[in-house]
């Protein structure tokens, strides 16, 4: 079964509103989670690394004030798209790796959140 | 991150084997070769990974060249549910925090 849960699955909202997406690790504690964005017909682009108890690390070109990440507990990271506009419409995906495991272990992904800004 | 090269697309018939190639000529000795797949409108799903030896699991097999500069993901009997984008990704100490860097992947079409 799923080990990473993402909510909501899809959201439609008006331009200018803020949208929060939740990512939960279901049966393990994740000190690190990752947020990706995927536009139609394109590959996943890493947006940021979410670190429990500290600030997120953003990839180059990603606006940290636009995409707020909070990793307040070992099982929950949230991504808030602030003042969303139509160009923010995309498929947002989170992932996590079980703690203490190295590069020879899989990363677990949520099912993604389809965000549509009208 | 070390780069991988995959064909943009491949086509297969249902119940036939599929061999998905991946080139990674700049792989380092500590890089693991990971494969993920993404079905339409879903998050990626782990398929298999390996370091030097060939690997088998319930989903697929991974054949790794002796010089490790290429690998092949083998689906022994393709089904319609195997239609997806398959990503070959190197994962190792270079970079940080275990992050994955996705390329364009190979879009696999399975014909009934």
PDB file of C-alpha atoms in Angstrom:
ATOM      1  CA  UNK A   1       0.000   0.000   0.000  1.00  0.00           C
ATOM      2  CA  UNK A   2       0.882   3.656  -0.203  1.00  0.00           C
ATOM      3  CA  UNK A   3       3.519   4.880   2.197  1.00  0.00           C
ATOM      4  CA  UNK A   4       3.262   8.546   1.244  1.00  0.00           C
ATOM      5  CA  UNK A   5      -0.101  10.258   1.163  1.00  0.00           C
ATOM      6  CA  UNK A   6      -0.797  13.554  -0.529  1.00  0.00           C
ATOM      7  CA  UNK A   7      -3.870  15.723  -0.075  1.00  0.00           C
ATOM      8  CA  UNK A   8      -5.820  17.048  -1.836  1.00  0.00           C
ATOM      9  CA  UNK A   9      -5.692  15.089  -5.079  1.00  0.00           C
ATOM     10  CA  UNK A  10      -6.890  18.066  -7.029  1.00  0.00           C
ATOM     11  CA  UNK A  11      -7.908  21.608  -6.361  1.00  0.00           C
ATOM     12  CA  UNK A  12      -9.431  24.356  -8.441  1.00  0.00           C
ATOM     13  CA  UNK A  13      -9.384  27.881  -7.139  1.00  0.00           C
ATOM     14  CA  UNK A  14      -9.504  31.469  -8.191  1.00  0.00           C
ATOM     15  CA  UNK A  15      -6.460  33.521  -9.018  1.00  0.00           C
ATOM     16  CA  UNK A  16      -5.025  35.281  -5.985  1.00  0.00           C
ATOM     17  CA  UNK A  17      -5.913  32.644  -3.413  1.00  0.00           C
ATOM     18  CA  UNK A  18      -3.423  30.562  -1.468  1.00  0.00           C
ATOM     19  CA  UNK A  19      -3.484  26.790  -1.643  1.00  0.00           C
ATOM     20  CA  UNK A  20      -1.998  24.342   0.850  1.00  0.00           C
ATOM     21  CA  UNK A  21      -0.948  20.835  -0.131  1.00  0.00           C
ATOM     22  CA  UNK A  22      -0.149  18.221   2.497  1.00  0.00           C
ATOM     23  CA  UNK A  23       2.318  15.361   2.248  1.00  0.00           C
ATOM     24  CA  UNK A  24       2.343  12.658   4.904  1.00  0.00           C
ATOM     25  CA  UNK A  25       4.592   9.675   5.447  1.00  0.00           C
ATOM     26  CA  UNK A  26       2.252   6.957   6.654  1.00  0.00           C
ATOM     27  CA  UNK A  27       4.398   4.345   8.342  1.00  0.00           C
ATOM     28  CA  UNK A  28       7.741   6.009   8.873  1.00  0.00           C
ATOM     29  CA  UNK A  29       9.204   9.256  10.082  1.00  0.00           C
ATOM     30  CA  UNK A  30      10.688  11.335   7.317  1.00  0.00           C
ATOM     31  CA  UNK A  31      13.202  13.972   8.278  1.00  0.00           C
ATOM     32  CA  UNK A  32      13.475  14.929   4.640  1.00  0.00           C
ATOM     33  CA  UNK A  33      10.774  15.233   2.033  1.00  0.00           C
ATOM     34  CA  UNK A  34      10.918  16.562  -1.494  1.00  0.00           C
ATOM     35  CA  UNK A  35       8.524  18.659  -3.547  1.00  0.00           C
ATOM     36  CA  UNK A  36       8.357  18.399  -7.317  1.00  0.00           C
ATOM     37  CA  UNK A  37       6.360  20.175  -9.967  1.00  0.00           C
ATOM     38  CA  UNK A  38       5.391  18.719 -13.308  1.00  0.00           C
ATOM     39  CA  UNK A  39       3.901  20.576 -16.259  1.00  0.00           C
ATOM     40  CA  UNK A  40       2.022  18.694 -18.983  1.00  0.00           C
ATOM     41  CA  UNK A  41       4.213  16.524 -21.192  1.00  0.00           C
ATOM     42  CA  UNK A  42       7.275  17.391 -19.133  1.00  0.00           C
ATOM     43  CA  UNK A  43       9.379  15.630 -16.541  1.00  0.00           C
ATOM     44  CA  UNK A  44       9.387  16.227 -12.819  1.00  0.00           C
ATOM     45  CA  UNK A  45      11.299  19.265 -11.643  1.00  0.00           C
ATOM     46  CA  UNK A  46      12.539  19.358  -8.075  1.00  0.00           C
ATOM     47  CA  UNK A  47      11.346  22.500  -6.351  1.00  0.00           C
ATOM     48  CA  UNK A  48      12.669  22.142  -2.842  1.00  0.00           C
ATOM     49  CA  UNK A  49      13.897  19.852  -0.110  1.00  0.00           C
ATOM     50  CA  UNK A  50      11.824  19.996   3.040  1.00  0.00           C
ATOM     51  CA  UNK A  51      13.772  19.458   6.257  1.00  0.00           C
ATOM     52  CA  UNK A  52      12.029  18.703   9.528  1.00  0.00           C
ATOM     53  CA  UNK A  53      12.685  21.411  12.083  1.00  0.00           C
ATOM     54  CA  UNK A  54      14.612  23.689   9.749  1.00  0.00           C
ATOM     55  CA  UNK A  55      14.213  25.804   6.666  1.00  0.00           C
ATOM     56  CA  UNK A  56      13.570  24.227   3.318  1.00  0.00           C
ATOM     57  CA  UNK A  57      16.234  24.251   0.654  1.00  0.00           C
ATOM     58  CA  UNK A  58      14.945  25.624  -2.633  1.00  0.00           C
ATOM     59  CA  UNK A  59      16.256  24.822  -6.084  1.00  0.00           C
ATOM     60  CA  UNK A  60      17.547  27.632  -8.217  1.00  0.00           C
ATOM     61  CA  UNK A  61      14.772  29.675  -9.759  1.00  0.00           C
ATOM     62  CA  UNK A  62      12.079  28.635  -7.277  1.00  0.00           C
ATOM     63  CA  UNK A  63      10.643  31.540  -5.321  1.00  0.00           C
ATOM     64  CA  UNK A  64      10.693  30.689  -1.646  1.00  0.00           C
ATOM     65  CA  UNK A  65       8.179  33.416  -0.806  1.00  0.00           C
ATOM     66  CA  UNK A  66       5.818  32.043  -3.409  1.00  0.00           C
ATOM     67  CA  UNK A  67       6.085  28.407  -2.417  1.00  0.00           C
ATOM     68  CA  UNK A  68       6.104  28.178   1.357  1.00  0.00           C
ATOM     69  CA  UNK A  69       7.225  24.873   2.803  1.00  0.00           C
ATOM     70  CA  UNK A  70       6.661  23.818   6.387  1.00  0.00           C
ATOM     71  CA  UNK A  71       7.927  20.541   7.827  1.00  0.00           C
ATOM     72  CA  UNK A  72       6.679  20.851  11.378  1.00  0.00           C
ATOM     73  CA  UNK A  73       6.590  17.162  12.227  1.00  0.00           C
ATOM     74  CA  UNK A  74       8.384  14.005  11.183  1.00  0.00           C
ATOM     75  CA  UNK A  75       5.398  12.794   9.200  1.00  0.00           C
ATOM     76  CA  UNK A  76       4.033  15.964   7.612  1.00  0.00           C
ATOM     77  CA  UNK A  77       5.312  18.513   5.149  1.00  0.00           C
ATOM     78  CA  UNK A  78       3.115  21.179   3.598  1.00  0.00           C
ATOM     79  CA  UNK A  79       3.540  23.250   0.470  1.00  0.00           C
ATOM     80  CA  UNK A  80       1.570  26.482   0.273  1.00  0.00           C
ATOM     81  CA  UNK A  81       1.284  28.204  -3.072  1.00  0.00           C
ATOM     82  CA  UNK A  82       0.691  31.802  -2.099  1.00  0.00           C
ATOM     83  CA  UNK A  83      -1.348  34.201  -4.231  1.00  0.00           C
ATOM     84  CA  UNK A  84      -1.651  31.569  -6.918  1.00  0.00           C
ATOM     85  CA  UNK A  85      -1.981  32.589 -10.555  1.00  0.00           C
ATOM     86  CA  UNK A  86      -2.825  30.590 -13.677  1.00  0.00           C
ATOM     87  CA  UNK A  87       0.868  30.010 -14.421  1.00  0.00           C
ATOM     88  CA  UNK A  88       1.119  28.115 -11.120  1.00  0.00           C
ATOM     89  CA  UNK A  89      -1.314  25.525 -12.435  1.00  0.00           C
ATOM     90  CA  UNK A  90       0.604  22.267 -12.436  1.00  0.00           C
ATOM     91  CA  UNK A  91       0.912  18.781 -10.963  1.00  0.00           C
ATOM     92  CA  UNK A  92       2.662  18.927  -7.585  1.00  0.00           C
ATOM     93  CA  UNK A  93       4.231  15.754  -6.200  1.00  0.00           C
ATOM     94  CA  UNK A  94       5.945  15.037  -2.912  1.00  0.00           C
ATOM     95  CA  UNK A  95       8.272  12.223  -1.938  1.00  0.00           C
ATOM     96  CA  UNK A  96      10.120  10.851   1.051  1.00  0.00           C
ATOM     97  CA  UNK A  97      12.769   8.296   1.889  1.00  0.00           C
ATOM     98  CA  UNK A  98      12.785   6.157   4.991  1.00  0.00           C
ATOM     99  CA  UNK A  99      15.296   7.557   7.495  1.00  0.00           C
ATOM    100  CA  UNK A 100      18.688   6.060   7.905  1.00  0.00           C
ATOM    101  CA  UNK A 101      18.708   4.574   4.453  1.00  0.00           C
ATOM    102  CA  UNK A 102      21.227   5.427   1.836  1.00  0.00           C
ATOM    103  CA  UNK A 103      21.311   5.809  -1.865  1.00  0.00           C
ATOM    104  CA  UNK A 104      20.454   2.186  -2.416  1.00  0.00           C
ATOM    105  CA  UNK A 105      16.901   2.586  -1.148  1.00  0.00           C
ATOM    106  CA  UNK A 106      13.828   3.768  -3.023  1.00  0.00           C
ATOM    107  CA  UNK A 107      12.127   7.082  -2.694  1.00  0.00           C
ATOM    108  CA  UNK A 108       8.385   6.918  -2.082  1.00  0.00           C
ATOM    109  CA  UNK A 109       6.086   9.290  -3.922  1.00  0.00           C
ATOM    110  CA  UNK A 110       2.633  10.636  -3.265  1.00  0.00           C
ATOM    111  CA  UNK A 111      -0.032  10.438  -5.922  1.00  0.00           C
ATOM    112  CA  UNK A 112       0.283  14.121  -6.697  1.00  0.00           C
ATOM    113  CA  UNK A 113      -1.973  17.157  -6.491  1.00  0.00           C
ATOM    114  CA  UNK A 114      -3.458  18.630  -9.630  1.00  0.00           C
ATOM    115  CA  UNK A 115      -3.687  22.391  -9.110  1.00  0.00           C
ATOM    116  CA  UNK A 116      -5.772  24.487 -11.481  1.00  0.00           C
ATOM    117  CA  UNK A 117      -5.922  28.238 -11.031  1.00  0.00           C
ATOM    118  CA  UNK A 118      -8.716  30.017 -12.845  1.00  0.00           C
TER     119      UNK A 118
ATOM    120  CA  UNK B   1      24.519  14.824 -11.037  1.00  0.00           C
ATOM    121  CA  UNK B   2      25.638  12.203 -13.510  1.00  0.00           C
ATOM    122  CA  UNK B   3      23.435  12.204 -16.578  1.00  0.00           C
ATOM    123  CA  UNK B   4      21.448   9.388 -18.136  1.00  0.00           C
ATOM    124  CA  UNK B   5      20.268   9.052 -21.729  1.00  0.00           C
ATOM    125  CA  UNK B   6      17.119   7.177 -22.687  1.00  0.00           C
ATOM    126  CA  UNK B   7      15.116   6.870 -25.894  1.00  0.00           C
ATOM    127  CA  UNK B   8      12.148   9.221 -25.942  1.00  0.00           C
ATOM    128  CA  UNK B   9       9.670   6.466 -26.679  1.00  0.00           C
ATOM    129  CA  UNK B  10       9.308   2.746 -27.251  1.00  0.00           C
ATOM    130  CA  UNK B  11       6.479   0.531 -28.296  1.00  0.00           C
ATOM    131  CA  UNK B  12       5.677  -3.024 -27.361  1.00  0.00           C
ATOM    132  CA  UNK B  13       2.956  -5.591 -27.760  1.00  0.00           C
ATOM    133  CA  UNK B  14       1.068  -7.025 -24.856  1.00  0.00           C
ATOM    134  CA  UNK B  15       2.601 -10.168 -23.311  1.00  0.00           C
ATOM    135  CA  UNK B  16       5.914  -9.639 -25.082  1.00  0.00           C
ATOM    136  CA  UNK B  17       9.166  -8.755 -23.298  1.00  0.00           C
ATOM    137  CA  UNK B  18      10.314  -5.157 -23.276  1.00  0.00           C
ATOM    138  CA  UNK B  19      13.909  -3.995 -22.976  1.00  0.00           C
ATOM    139  CA  UNK B  20      14.285  -0.363 -21.973  1.00  0.00           C
ATOM    140  CA  UNK B  21      17.861   0.914 -22.378  1.00  0.00           C
ATOM    141  CA  UNK B  22      19.668   3.579 -20.426  1.00  0.00           C
ATOM    142  CA  UNK B  23      23.130   5.000 -21.008  1.00  0.00           C
ATOM    143  CA  UNK B  24      25.087   6.503 -18.147  1.00  0.00           C
ATOM    144  CA  UNK B  25      28.653   6.812 -19.342  1.00  0.00           C
ATOM    145  CA  UNK B  26      29.708   9.213 -16.562  1.00  0.00           C
ATOM    146  CA  UNK B  27      28.498   7.008 -13.722  1.00  0.00           C
ATOM    147  CA  UNK B  28      30.744   6.946 -10.681  1.00  0.00           C
ATOM    148  CA  UNK B  29      31.665   3.881  -8.705  1.00  0.00           C
ATOM    149  CA  UNK B  30      29.303   4.798  -5.891  1.00  0.00           C
ATOM    150  CA  UNK B  31      26.235   5.602  -8.008  1.00  0.00           C
ATOM    151  CA  UNK B  32      23.263   3.281  -7.799  1.00  0.00           C
ATOM    152  CA  UNK B  33      21.088   2.856 -10.886  1.00  0.00           C
ATOM    153  CA  UNK B  34      17.442   3.409 -10.043  1.00  0.00           C
ATOM    154  CA  UNK B  35      14.386   2.965 -12.225  1.00  0.00           C
ATOM    155  CA  UNK B  36      11.045   4.567 -11.593  1.00  0.00           C
ATOM    156  CA  UNK B  37       7.921   4.699 -13.688  1.00  0.00           C
ATOM    157  CA  UNK B  38       5.073   7.135 -13.827  1.00  0.00           C
ATOM    158  CA  UNK B  39       1.623   6.112 -14.920  1.00  0.00           C
ATOM    159  CA  UNK B  40      -0.668   8.831 -16.291  1.00  0.00           C
ATOM    160  CA  UNK B  41      -1.825  11.304 -13.640  1.00  0.00           C
ATOM    161  CA  UNK B  42       0.061   9.556 -10.838  1.00  0.00           C
ATOM    162  CA  UNK B  43       3.233  10.091  -8.878  1.00  0.00           C
ATOM    163  CA  UNK B  44       6.305   8.061  -9.833  1.00  0.00           C
ATOM    164  CA  UNK B  45       6.584   4.497  -8.625  1.00  0.00           C
ATOM    165  CA  UNK B  46       9.800   2.714  -7.712  1.00  0.00           C
ATOM    166  CA  UNK B  47      10.593  -0.192 -10.007  1.00  0.00           C
ATOM    167  CA  UNK B  48      14.056  -1.529  -9.262  1.00  0.00           C
ATOM    168  CA  UNK B  49      17.630  -0.516  -8.529  1.00  0.00           C
ATOM    169  CA  UNK B  50      21.105  -1.990  -8.630  1.00  0.00           C
ATOM    170  CA  UNK B  51      24.792  -1.236  -8.295  1.00  0.00           C
ATOM    171  CA  UNK B  52      26.851  -3.790 -10.205  1.00  0.00           C
ATOM    172  CA  UNK B  53      25.022  -7.106 -10.355  1.00  0.00           C
ATOM    173  CA  UNK B  54      21.842  -7.863 -12.259  1.00  0.00           C
ATOM    174  CA  UNK B  55      18.731  -7.632 -10.117  1.00  0.00           C
ATOM    175  CA  UNK B  56      15.313  -9.238 -10.248  1.00  0.00           C
ATOM    176  CA  UNK B  57      12.104  -8.415  -8.426  1.00  0.00           C
ATOM    177  CA  UNK B  58       8.421  -9.031  -8.926  1.00  0.00           C
ATOM    178  CA  UNK B  59       8.069  -6.087 -11.285  1.00  0.00           C
ATOM    179  CA  UNK B  60      11.110  -6.309 -13.515  1.00  0.00           C
ATOM    180  CA  UNK B  61      14.743  -7.240 -14.026  1.00  0.00           C
ATOM    181  CA  UNK B  62      17.690  -4.917 -14.264  1.00  0.00           C
ATOM    182  CA  UNK B  63      20.652  -5.871 -16.388  1.00  0.00           C
ATOM    183  CA  UNK B  64      23.779  -3.811 -15.757  1.00  0.00           C
ATOM    184  CA  UNK B  65      26.662  -3.752 -18.206  1.00  0.00           C
ATOM    185  CA  UNK B  66      30.004  -4.913 -16.915  1.00  0.00           C
ATOM    186  CA  UNK B  67      31.507  -1.429 -17.262  1.00  0.00           C
ATOM    187  CA  UNK B  68      28.322   0.012 -15.694  1.00  0.00           C
ATOM    188  CA  UNK B  69      28.029   2.590 -18.440  1.00  0.00           C
ATOM    189  CA  UNK B  70      24.650   1.295 -19.484  1.00  0.00           C
ATOM    190  CA  UNK B  71      21.774  -0.705 -18.114  1.00  0.00           C
ATOM    191  CA  UNK B  72      18.550  -2.250 -19.354  1.00  0.00           C
ATOM    192  CA  UNK B  73      15.226  -2.538 -17.601  1.00  0.00           C
ATOM    193  CA  UNK B  74      13.454  -5.700 -18.632  1.00  0.00           C
ATOM    194  CA  UNK B  75       9.724  -6.219 -18.357  1.00  0.00           C
ATOM    195  CA  UNK B  76       9.303  -9.908 -19.016  1.00  0.00           C
ATOM    196  CA  UNK B  77       5.688  -9.794 -20.205  1.00  0.00           C
ATOM    197  CA  UNK B  78       4.307  -6.364 -20.887  1.00  0.00           C
ATOM    198  CA  UNK B  79       0.731  -5.646 -19.931  1.00  0.00           C
ATOM    199  CA  UNK B  80      -1.426  -2.670 -20.760  1.00  0.00           C
ATOM    200  CA  UNK B  81      -0.879  -1.469 -17.201  1.00  0.00           C
ATOM    201  CA  UNK B  82       2.843  -1.174 -17.896  1.00  0.00           C
ATOM    202  CA  UNK B  83       2.210   1.745 -20.256  1.00  0.00           C
ATOM    203  CA  UNK B  84       4.034   4.588 -18.515  1.00  0.00           C
ATOM    204  CA  UNK B  85       7.048   6.866 -18.616  1.00  0.00           C
ATOM    205  CA  UNK B  86      10.115   5.020 -17.330  1.00  0.00           C
ATOM    206  CA  UNK B  87      12.904   6.995 -15.723  1.00  0.00           C
ATOM    207  CA  UNK B  88      16.479   5.798 -15.273  1.00  0.00           C
ATOM    208  CA  UNK B  89      18.165   7.800 -12.511  1.00  0.00           C
ATOM    209  CA  UNK B  90      21.580   7.637 -10.896  1.00  0.00           C
ATOM    210  CA  UNK B  91      21.617   8.088  -7.170  1.00  0.00           C
ATOM    211  CA  UNK B  92      24.771   8.500  -5.134  1.00  0.00           C
ATOM    212  CA  UNK B  93      26.786  10.624  -2.755  1.00  0.00           C
ATOM    213  CA  UNK B  94      27.228  13.410  -5.274  1.00  0.00           C
ATOM    214  CA  UNK B  95      24.670  16.086  -4.678  1.00  0.00           C
ATOM    215  CA  UNK B  96      22.908  16.114  -1.359  1.00  0.00           C
ATOM    216  CA  UNK B  97      19.986  14.874   0.620  1.00  0.00           C
ATOM    217  CA  UNK B  98      19.231  11.877  -1.551  1.00  0.00           C
ATOM    218  CA  UNK B  99      17.322  13.973  -4.050  1.00  0.00           C
ATOM    219  CA  UNK B 100      16.391  12.479  -7.407  1.00  0.00           C
ATOM    220  CA  UNK B 101      16.944  14.313 -10.671  1.00  0.00           C
ATOM    221  CA  UNK B 102      14.493  13.215 -13.351  1.00  0.00           C
ATOM    222  CA  UNK B 103      15.332  13.281 -17.039  1.00  0.00           C
ATOM    223  CA  UNK B 104      12.762  12.992 -19.794  1.00  0.00           C
ATOM    224  CA  UNK B 105      12.421   9.248 -19.503  1.00  0.00           C
ATOM    225  CA  UNK B 106      11.065   6.767 -22.039  1.00  0.00           C
ATOM    226  CA  UNK B 107       7.383   6.717 -22.851  1.00  0.00           C
ATOM    227  CA  UNK B 108       6.399   3.075 -23.225  1.00  0.00           C
ATOM    228  CA  UNK B 109       3.315   2.305 -25.274  1.00  0.00           C
ATOM    229  CA  UNK B 110       1.881  -1.196 -25.004  1.00  0.00           C
ATOM    230  CA  UNK B 111      -0.337  -2.368 -27.825  1.00  0.00           C
ATOM    231  CA  UNK B 112      -3.113  -4.882 -27.153  1.00  0.00           C
TER     232      UNK B 112
END
